[in-house]
């Protein structure tokens, strides 16, 4: 079945869009004809896996119809904002570590504590994993898998250039040199203009004992001088030819098919570890995976474990228990786990993790090995981000970096604006 990246529907309500599957008769558990609306972003591969799990769930719960929509990264957040304003939030929505705190504090998510453990059986995940989606003492989501930041690279282009594959102790200075060399040998950009990647900036700051958001209070965890050093690094690398051009980088919506590596415009990409699966599906050459560069050899990595993605329940739903039941199936059912693999990260459930390991392909196995390797490299999971964190990323950091890459502003001006506009955006 062909799945449209932009949007598709599942269930009888989606027949007009050309993708549908049936509605069964009612059973006593829920009201007759229970319909759950789910929304997420991601690649075609993610949409296909999600669709297949929804079909499986409907076959086992015939009174429930899942009406789903898959969007691009930018389109997703725009549509979610519109639906929040109209109090028409999906019953089930996909969030991530950088957005769950923001959206739960803005009233988009239903607390799930009442469904644990009767409906949501997540005890086996361990208390630390549940903390990742607990905001102000309440559980607002269930992690769908574990991941961390990573750097992907085209191994064939490295071999052609005669450059050794990058290792986990690569420094930022070493990265800059190899990015320029790769650009010269490949005719592509060496890597991304990653100034606009919030999570890479955060890792870079953590290597220096700081962070994007303050650790003990609401606000920023860095100064204008820190931001200027960050922007200076990427501007020097761009001018040396080590990054893709500004018009390529501005296409990036934090999705696989808009990333410069996914577009075939660079040798290196920076993304989350579970996304290696989606990248390898669209890239012919074999990819490798390693950690982001660090300030100095032996220094802090800036990495931490995080829930790759999260299912939350919309605050306006009238089907909270039904939504929680579907999420429980999604994360705990062995058959569902085999369909999902590690595309949304290494499964939180130990039973599912053990069951799927034998069936993983080489790329999927690499992502599991990578996550396991990080156990001695990761730091503490950060405190929940403040309200306005999503806006800081999408409407402050990225636009400023785009102006910088197009040489409309200087690194110093960009740094001052980032701090000034960032402070105005964040709330308690």
GROMACS .gro file of C-alpha atoms in nm:
model
  428
    1UNK     CA    1   0.000   0.000   0.000
    2UNK     CA    2   0.133   0.339  -0.095
    3UNK     CA    3   0.149   0.586   0.193
    4UNK     CA    4   0.153   0.959   0.129
    5UNK     CA    5   0.414   1.138   0.342
    6UNK     CA    6   0.207   1.451   0.373
    7UNK     CA    7  -0.122   1.313   0.491
    8UNK     CA    8  -0.324   0.995   0.501
    9UNK     CA    9  -0.628   0.870   0.684
   10UNK     CA   10  -0.707   0.537   0.841
   11UNK     CA   11  -1.058   0.412   0.905
   12UNK     CA   12  -1.397   0.483   0.753
   13UNK     CA   13  -1.357   0.857   0.801
   14UNK     CA   14  -1.053   0.842   0.576
   15UNK     CA   15  -1.218   0.677   0.279
   16UNK     CA   16  -1.224   1.003   0.089
   17UNK     CA   17  -0.847   1.018   0.110
   18UNK     CA   18  -0.817   0.674  -0.049
   19UNK     CA   19  -0.682   0.481   0.250
   20UNK     CA   20  -0.925   0.298   0.472
   21UNK     CA   21  -0.985  -0.015   0.667
   22UNK     CA   22  -1.299  -0.147   0.822
   23UNK     CA   23  -1.498  -0.082   1.133
   24UNK     CA   24  -1.614  -0.383   1.331
   25UNK     CA   25  -1.921  -0.424   1.545
   26UNK     CA   26  -1.933  -0.295   1.899
   27UNK     CA   27  -1.813  -0.478   2.208
   28UNK     CA   28  -1.893  -0.373   2.567
   29UNK     CA   29  -1.553  -0.222   2.654
   30UNK     CA   30  -1.625   0.114   2.488
   31UNK     CA   31  -1.911   0.296   2.327
   32UNK     CA   32  -2.024   0.155   1.995
   33UNK     CA   33  -1.812   0.274   1.707
   34UNK     CA   34  -1.535   0.425   1.916
   35UNK     CA   35  -1.317   0.637   1.690
   36UNK     CA   36  -0.971   0.756   1.788
   37UNK     CA   37  -0.795   1.031   1.598
   38UNK     CA   38  -0.415   1.003   1.594
   39UNK     CA   39  -0.163   1.245   1.445
   40UNK     CA   40   0.213   1.226   1.402
   41UNK     CA   41   0.496   1.337   1.177
   42UNK     CA   42   0.768   1.135   1.010
   43UNK     CA   43   0.881   0.943   0.705
   44UNK     CA   44   0.679   0.715   0.478
   45UNK     CA   45   0.838   0.421   0.658
   46UNK     CA   46   0.707   0.545   0.993
   47UNK     CA   47   0.363   0.600   0.847
   48UNK     CA   48   0.356   0.248   0.701
   49UNK     CA   49   0.462   0.086   1.030
   50UNK     CA   50   0.209   0.292   1.227
   51UNK     CA   51  -0.065   0.204   0.981
   52UNK     CA   52   0.016  -0.166   1.007
   53UNK     CA   53   0.005  -0.157   1.388
   54UNK     CA   54  -0.327   0.027   1.376
   55UNK     CA   55  -0.463  -0.242   1.143
   56UNK     CA   56  -0.342  -0.510   1.383
   57UNK     CA   57  -0.506  -0.331   1.675
   58UNK     CA   58  -0.835  -0.300   1.489
   59UNK     CA   59  -0.828  -0.671   1.408
   60UNK     CA   60  -0.806  -0.743   1.781
   61UNK     CA   61  -1.035  -0.461   1.894
   62UNK     CA   62  -1.300  -0.451   1.620
   63UNK     CA   63  -1.516  -0.181   1.781
   64UNK     CA   64  -1.237   0.078   1.752
   65UNK     CA   65  -1.143   0.274   1.441
   66UNK     CA   66  -0.813   0.460   1.424
   67UNK     CA   67  -0.831   0.772   1.209
   68UNK     CA   68  -0.473   0.880   1.156
   69UNK     CA   69  -0.282   1.158   0.989
   70UNK     CA   70   0.089   1.172   0.906
   71UNK     CA   71   0.239   1.512   0.833
   72UNK     CA   72   0.570   1.677   0.762
   73UNK     CA   73   0.752   1.817   1.063
   74UNK     CA   74   0.660   2.180   1.000
   75UNK     CA   75   0.308   2.097   0.889
   76UNK     CA   76   0.249   1.894   1.203
   77UNK     CA   77   0.324   2.174   1.448
   78UNK     CA   78   0.126   2.426   1.246
   79UNK     CA   79  -0.179   2.201   1.238
   80UNK     CA   80  -0.148   2.110   1.606
   81UNK     CA   81  -0.139   2.479   1.700
   82UNK     CA   82  -0.457   2.537   1.499
   83UNK     CA   83  -0.629   2.242   1.661
   84UNK     CA   84  -0.526   2.356   2.008
   85UNK     CA   85  -0.676   2.698   1.942
   86UNK     CA   86  -1.002   2.532   1.837
   87UNK     CA   87  -0.986   2.280   2.123
   88UNK     CA   88  -0.995   1.998   1.869
   89UNK     CA   89  -0.675   1.822   1.974
   90UNK     CA   90  -0.625   1.466   1.841
   91UNK     CA   91  -0.706   1.185   2.083
   92UNK     CA   92  -0.350   1.060   2.038
   93UNK     CA   93  -0.066   1.292   1.940
   94UNK     CA   94   0.305   1.243   1.889
   95UNK     CA   95   0.542   1.462   2.089
   96UNK     CA   96   0.913   1.455   2.167
   97UNK     CA   97   1.131   1.542   2.469
   98UNK     CA   98   1.171   1.903   2.357
   99UNK     CA   99   0.796   1.959   2.321
  100UNK     CA  100   0.612   1.747   2.579
  101UNK     CA  101   0.681   1.986   2.866
  102UNK     CA  102   0.577   2.288   2.661
  103UNK     CA  103   0.256   2.132   2.530
  104UNK     CA  104   0.151   1.972   2.859
  105UNK     CA  105   0.192   2.306   3.038
  106UNK     CA  106  -0.017   2.472   2.768
  107UNK     CA  107  -0.302   2.232   2.835
  108UNK     CA  108  -0.270   2.012   2.527
  109UNK     CA  109  -0.219   1.680   2.708
  110UNK     CA  110  -0.427   1.468   2.941
  111UNK     CA  111  -0.251   1.335   3.255
  112UNK     CA  112  -0.225   0.957   3.225
  113UNK     CA  113  -0.170   0.864   3.589
  114UNK     CA  114  -0.527   0.735   3.633
  115UNK     CA  115  -0.463   0.475   3.363
  116UNK     CA  116  -0.149   0.333   3.527
  117UNK     CA  117  -0.125   0.039   3.581
  118UNK     CA  118  -0.482  -0.071   3.503
  119UNK     CA  119  -0.467   0.020   3.133
  120UNK     CA  120  -0.113   0.144   3.074
  121UNK     CA  121   0.117  -0.134   3.192
  122UNK     CA  122   0.448   0.050   3.196
  123UNK     CA  123   0.602  -0.072   3.523
  124UNK     CA  124   0.859  -0.280   3.334
  125UNK     CA  125   0.998   0.036   3.174
  126UNK     CA  126   1.153   0.135   3.506
  127UNK     CA  127   1.100   0.456   3.707
  128UNK     CA  128   1.377   0.644   3.526
  129UNK     CA  129   1.207   0.592   3.190
  130UNK     CA  130   0.875   0.723   3.322
  131UNK     CA  131   1.049   1.032   3.458
  132UNK     CA  132   1.133   1.123   3.099
  133UNK     CA  133   0.766   1.197   3.031
  134UNK     CA  134   0.662   1.319   3.377
  135UNK     CA  135   0.604   1.694   3.407
  136UNK     CA  136   0.533   1.866   3.739
  137UNK     CA  137   0.467   1.529   3.900
  138UNK     CA  138   0.217   1.404   3.640
  139UNK     CA  139   0.264   1.151   3.360
  140UNK     CA  140   0.180   1.320   3.030
  141UNK     CA  141   0.308   1.067   2.781
  142UNK     CA  142   0.460   0.727   2.715
  143UNK     CA  143   0.799   0.700   2.549
  144UNK     CA  144   0.796   0.489   2.234
  145UNK     CA  145   1.166   0.413   2.229
  146UNK     CA  146   1.506   0.522   2.352
  147UNK     CA  147   1.758   0.717   2.146
  148UNK     CA  148   2.018   0.993   2.160
  149UNK     CA  149   2.183   1.242   1.929
  150UNK     CA  150   2.408   1.103   1.659
  151UNK     CA  151   2.610   1.176   1.350
  152UNK     CA  152   2.549   0.972   1.033
  153UNK     CA  153   2.802   0.953   0.752
  154UNK     CA  154   2.835   0.807   0.403
  155UNK     CA  155   3.106   0.543   0.444
  156UNK     CA  156   3.169   0.521   0.069
  157UNK     CA  157   3.249   0.892   0.040
  158UNK     CA  158   3.489   0.863   0.335
  159UNK     CA  159   3.666   0.574   0.163
  160UNK     CA  160   3.687   0.765  -0.167
  161UNK     CA  161   3.843   1.059   0.014
  162UNK     CA  162   4.088   0.834   0.198
  163UNK     CA  163   3.969   0.970   0.532
  164UNK     CA  164   3.940   0.734   0.833
  165UNK     CA  165   3.585   0.687   0.957
  166UNK     CA  166   3.504   0.920   1.248
  167UNK     CA  167   3.528   0.778   1.599
  168UNK     CA  168   3.349   0.861   1.923
  169UNK     CA  169   3.628   1.093   2.042
  170UNK     CA  170   3.618   1.321   1.736
  171UNK     CA  171   3.658   1.687   1.836
  172UNK     CA  172   3.484   1.984   1.681
  173UNK     CA  173   3.815   2.109   1.539
  174UNK     CA  174   3.878   1.770   1.379
  175UNK     CA  175   3.525   1.763   1.246
  176UNK     CA  176   3.572   2.098   1.072
  177UNK     CA  177   3.885   1.975   0.894
  178UNK     CA  178   3.732   1.651   0.769
  179UNK     CA  179   3.410   1.828   0.661
  180UNK     CA  180   3.611   2.059   0.435
  181UNK     CA  181   3.812   1.767   0.295
  182UNK     CA  182   3.496   1.567   0.226
  183UNK     CA  183   3.336   1.862   0.050
  184UNK     CA  184   3.636   1.891  -0.182
  185UNK     CA  185   3.649   1.520  -0.262
  186UNK     CA  186   3.275   1.455  -0.298
  187UNK     CA  187   3.152   1.772  -0.463
  188UNK     CA  188   2.881   1.789  -0.195
  189UNK     CA  189   2.859   1.980   0.128
  190UNK     CA  190   3.072   1.818   0.394
  191UNK     CA  191   2.789   1.829   0.647
  192UNK     CA  192   2.495   2.035   0.769
  193UNK     CA  193   2.495   2.398   0.875
  194UNK     CA  194   2.408   2.272   1.222
  195UNK     CA  195   2.397   2.610   1.393
  196UNK     CA  196   2.018   2.584   1.363
  197UNK     CA  197   1.992   2.241   1.529
  198UNK     CA  198   1.875   2.309   1.884
  199UNK     CA  199   1.980   1.966   2.013
  200UNK     CA  200   2.332   1.995   1.866
  201UNK     CA  201   2.368   2.339   2.022
  202UNK     CA  202   2.253   2.189   2.353
  203UNK     CA  203   2.509   1.906   2.332
  204UNK     CA  204   2.782   2.159   2.248
  205UNK     CA  205   2.684   2.367   2.553
  206UNK     CA  206   2.666   2.062   2.781
  207UNK     CA  207   3.022   1.978   2.685
  208UNK     CA  208   3.104   2.313   2.845
  209UNK     CA  209   2.888   2.270   3.157
  210UNK     CA  210   2.597   2.476   3.023
  211UNK     CA  211   2.272   2.408   2.835
  212UNK     CA  212   2.018   2.577   2.609
  213UNK     CA  213   1.770   2.614   2.894
  214UNK     CA  214   1.867   2.701   3.251
  215UNK     CA  215   1.910   2.402   3.480
  216UNK     CA  216   1.768   2.558   3.797
  217UNK     CA  217   1.527   2.827   3.679
  218UNK     CA  218   1.317   2.940   3.385
  219UNK     CA  219   1.531   3.103   3.118
  220UNK     CA  220   1.833   3.046   2.901
  221UNK     CA  221   2.136   2.851   3.017
  222UNK     CA  222   2.386   3.032   2.795
  223UNK     CA  223   2.513   3.384   2.729
  224UNK     CA  224   2.549   3.594   2.417
  225UNK     CA  225   2.922   3.515   2.422
  226UNK     CA  226   2.843   3.142   2.412
  227UNK     CA  227   2.607   3.192   2.121
  228UNK     CA  228   2.858   3.405   1.934
  229UNK     CA  229   3.124   3.133   1.969
  230UNK     CA  230   2.872   2.880   1.835
  231UNK     CA  231   2.774   3.097   1.541
  232UNK     CA  232   3.137   3.187   1.465
  233UNK     CA  233   3.223   2.817   1.437
  234UNK     CA  234   2.955   2.745   1.180
  235UNK     CA  235   3.011   3.062   0.980
  236UNK     CA  236   3.383   2.987   0.947
  237UNK     CA  237   3.303   2.631   0.844
  238UNK     CA  238   3.042   2.744   0.591
  239UNK     CA  239   3.280   2.995   0.433
  240UNK     CA  240   3.550   2.725   0.416
  241UNK     CA  241   3.309   2.502   0.220
  242UNK     CA  242   3.250   2.249   0.497
  243UNK     CA  243   2.870   2.286   0.514
  244UNK     CA  244   2.587   2.283   0.266
  245UNK     CA  245   2.476   2.617   0.125
  246UNK     CA  246   2.218   2.827   0.306
  247UNK     CA  247   1.945   2.756   0.051
  248UNK     CA  248   1.983   2.382   0.115
  249UNK     CA  249   1.992   2.407   0.494
  250UNK     CA  250   1.681   2.624   0.514
  251UNK     CA  251   1.482   2.338   0.357
  252UNK     CA  252   1.545   2.129   0.669
  253UNK     CA  253   1.232   2.075   0.878
  254UNK     CA  254   1.402   1.823   1.109
  255UNK     CA  255   1.274   1.537   0.894
  256UNK     CA  256   1.468   1.274   0.700
  257UNK     CA  257   1.353   1.380   0.355
  258UNK     CA  258   1.439   1.748   0.413
  259UNK     CA  259   1.777   1.691   0.581
  260UNK     CA  260   2.081   1.764   0.364
  261UNK     CA  261   2.204   1.404   0.400
  262UNK     CA  262   1.864   1.267   0.301
  263UNK     CA  263   1.856   1.504   0.003
  264UNK     CA  264   2.195   1.376  -0.114
  265UNK     CA  265   2.353   1.718  -0.063
  266UNK     CA  266   2.605   1.624   0.207
  267UNK     CA  267   2.828   1.339   0.324
  268UNK     CA  268   2.740   1.385   0.693
  269UNK     CA  269   2.410   1.437   0.872
  270UNK     CA  270   2.323   1.505   1.234
  271UNK     CA  271   2.001   1.358   1.370
  272UNK     CA  272   1.859   1.117   1.627
  273UNK     CA  273   1.994   0.762   1.634
  274UNK     CA  274   1.667   0.586   1.546
  275UNK     CA  275   1.643   0.791   1.226
  276UNK     CA  276   1.935   0.599   1.077
  277UNK     CA  277   1.680   0.343   0.961
  278UNK     CA  278   1.486   0.596   0.757
  279UNK     CA  279   1.801   0.753   0.614
  280UNK     CA  280   1.941   0.419   0.501
  281UNK     CA  281   1.616   0.342   0.318
  282UNK     CA  282   1.668   0.640   0.086
  283UNK     CA  283   2.050   0.644   0.064
  284UNK     CA  284   2.224   0.388  -0.157
  285UNK     CA  285   2.566   0.395   0.010
  286UNK     CA  286   2.617   0.231   0.348
  287UNK     CA  287   2.583   0.471   0.639
  288UNK     CA  288   2.785   0.472   0.958
  289UNK     CA  289   2.687   0.615   1.294
  290UNK     CA  290   2.886   0.777   1.572
  291UNK     CA  291   2.853   1.042   1.841
  292UNK     CA  292   2.846   1.416   1.783
  293UNK     CA  293   3.190   1.580   1.802
  294UNK     CA  294   3.302   1.702   2.144
  295UNK     CA  295   3.501   1.997   2.274
  296UNK     CA  296   3.809   1.793   2.365
  297UNK     CA  297   3.914   1.430   2.371
  298UNK     CA  298   3.807   1.266   2.693
  299UNK     CA  299   3.574   1.553   2.775
  300UNK     CA  300   3.198   1.533   2.835
  301UNK     CA  301   2.998   1.415   2.534
  302UNK     CA  302   2.691   1.631   2.593
  303UNK     CA  303   2.476   1.328   2.514
  304UNK     CA  304   2.195   1.186   2.724
  305UNK     CA  305   1.934   0.916   2.675
  306UNK     CA  306   1.595   1.045   2.573
  307UNK     CA  307   1.260   0.902   2.465
  308UNK     CA  308   1.289   0.914   2.088
  309UNK     CA  309   0.923   1.000   2.049
  310UNK     CA  310   0.620   1.004   2.275
  311UNK     CA  311   0.252   0.923   2.250
  312UNK     CA  312   0.038   1.162   2.451
  313UNK     CA  313  -0.340   1.180   2.486
  314UNK     CA  314  -0.514   1.502   2.387
  315UNK     CA  315  -0.662   1.701   2.673
  316UNK     CA  316  -0.995   1.745   2.492
  317UNK     CA  317  -1.054   1.376   2.424
  318UNK     CA  318  -1.372   1.201   2.537
  319UNK     CA  319  -1.199   0.867   2.486
  320UNK     CA  320  -0.911   0.883   2.734
  321UNK     CA  321  -0.923   0.518   2.836
  322UNK     CA  322  -0.957   0.397   2.477
  323UNK     CA  323  -0.660   0.612   2.374
  324UNK     CA  324  -0.454   0.479   2.665
  325UNK     CA  325  -0.546   0.123   2.568
  326UNK     CA  326  -0.417   0.178   2.214
  327UNK     CA  327  -0.093   0.329   2.345
  328UNK     CA  328  -0.048   0.029   2.576
  329UNK     CA  329  -0.089  -0.202   2.277
  330UNK     CA  330   0.156   0.006   2.075
  331UNK     CA  331   0.435  -0.023   2.334
  332UNK     CA  332   0.370  -0.366   2.488
  333UNK     CA  333   0.230  -0.598   2.222
  334UNK     CA  334   0.497  -0.830   2.079
  335UNK     CA  335   0.343  -0.842   1.731
  336UNK     CA  336   0.320  -0.464   1.724
  337UNK     CA  337   0.680  -0.441   1.838
  338UNK     CA  338   0.794  -0.661   1.553
  339UNK     CA  339   0.619  -0.431   1.306
  340UNK     CA  340   0.760  -0.114   1.460
  341UNK     CA  341   1.115  -0.245   1.509
  342UNK     CA  342   1.342   0.034   1.629
  343UNK     CA  343   1.222   0.305   1.389
  344UNK     CA  344   1.098   0.512   1.684
  345UNK     CA  345   1.395   0.410   1.900
  346UNK     CA  346   1.495   0.104   2.101
  347UNK     CA  347   1.172  -0.025   2.265
  348UNK     CA  348   1.112   0.072   2.627
  349UNK     CA  349   0.957  -0.266   2.707
  350UNK     CA  350   1.224  -0.528   2.792
  351UNK     CA  351   0.996  -0.805   2.661
  352UNK     CA  352   0.943  -0.634   2.326
  353UNK     CA  353   1.313  -0.546   2.302
  354UNK     CA  354   1.413  -0.909   2.353
  355UNK     CA  355   1.151  -1.036   2.108
  356UNK     CA  356   1.251  -0.811   1.818
  357UNK     CA  357   1.631  -0.837   1.841
  358UNK     CA  358   1.662  -1.155   1.628
  359UNK     CA  359   1.464  -1.003   1.340
  360UNK     CA  360   1.647  -0.670   1.313
  361UNK     CA  361   1.831  -0.594   0.990
  362UNK     CA  362   2.195  -0.472   1.001
  363UNK     CA  363   2.099  -0.103   1.010
  364UNK     CA  364   1.853  -0.156   1.292
  365UNK     CA  365   2.113  -0.357   1.482
  366UNK     CA  366   2.358  -0.068   1.444
  367UNK     CA  367   2.116   0.169   1.616
  368UNK     CA  368   2.075  -0.072   1.908
  369UNK     CA  369   2.453  -0.115   1.939
  370UNK     CA  370   2.493   0.261   1.932
  371UNK     CA  371   2.240   0.319   2.212
  372UNK     CA  372   2.403   0.044   2.419
  373UNK     CA  373   2.750   0.192   2.358
  374UNK     CA  374   2.639   0.526   2.500
  375UNK     CA  375   2.575   0.388   2.849
  376UNK     CA  376   2.918   0.506   2.968
  377UNK     CA  377   2.900   0.834   2.776
  378UNK     CA  378   2.563   0.985   2.866
  379UNK     CA  379   2.494   1.244   3.130
  380UNK     CA  380   2.178   1.309   3.331
  381UNK     CA  381   1.850   1.363   3.152
  382UNK     CA  382   1.771   1.737   3.164
  383UNK     CA  383   1.482   1.888   3.357
  384UNK     CA  384   1.163   1.957   3.158
  385UNK     CA  385   1.199   2.250   2.922
  386UNK     CA  386   1.003   2.570   2.995
  387UNK     CA  387   0.695   2.690   2.815
  388UNK     CA  388   0.797   2.856   2.491
  389UNK     CA  389   1.075   2.603   2.420
  390UNK     CA  390   0.912   2.493   2.094
  391UNK     CA  391   0.871   2.853   1.982
  392UNK     CA  392   1.234   2.923   2.077
  393UNK     CA  393   1.348   2.645   1.845
  394UNK     CA  394   1.115   2.706   1.553
  395UNK     CA  395   1.062   3.082   1.556
  396UNK     CA  396   1.378   3.217   1.715
  397UNK     CA  397   1.683   2.992   1.668
  398UNK     CA  398   1.613   2.861   1.318
  399UNK     CA  399   1.514   3.194   1.156
  400UNK     CA  400   1.812   3.372   1.312
  401UNK     CA  401   2.048   3.100   1.187
  402UNK     CA  402   1.897   3.121   0.840
  403UNK     CA  403   1.958   3.496   0.830
  404UNK     CA  404   2.313   3.433   0.948
  405UNK     CA  405   2.381   3.172   0.680
  406UNK     CA  406   2.253   3.410   0.412
  407UNK     CA  407   2.491   3.675   0.555
  408UNK     CA  408   2.212   3.915   0.644
  409UNK     CA  409   2.339   3.950   1.001
  410UNK     CA  410   2.672   3.901   1.178
  411UNK     CA  411   2.748   3.631   1.438
  412UNK     CA  412   2.754   3.900   1.708
  413UNK     CA  413   2.415   4.038   1.606
  414UNK     CA  414   2.274   3.686   1.578
  415UNK     CA  415   2.397   3.602   1.928
  416UNK     CA  416   2.248   3.914   2.083
  417UNK     CA  417   1.917   3.857   1.910
  418UNK     CA  418   1.909   3.491   2.015
  419UNK     CA  419   1.944   3.585   2.381
  420UNK     CA  420   1.709   3.882   2.366
  421UNK     CA  421   1.433   3.706   2.170
  422UNK     CA  422   1.489   3.380   2.354
  423UNK     CA  423   1.432   3.540   2.694
  424UNK     CA  424   1.115   3.704   2.568
  425UNK     CA  425   0.984   3.370   2.443
  426UNK     CA  426   1.030   3.155   2.752
  427UNK     CA  427   0.778   3.140   3.035
  428UNK     CA  428   0.744   2.957   3.365
   0.00000   0.00000   0.00000
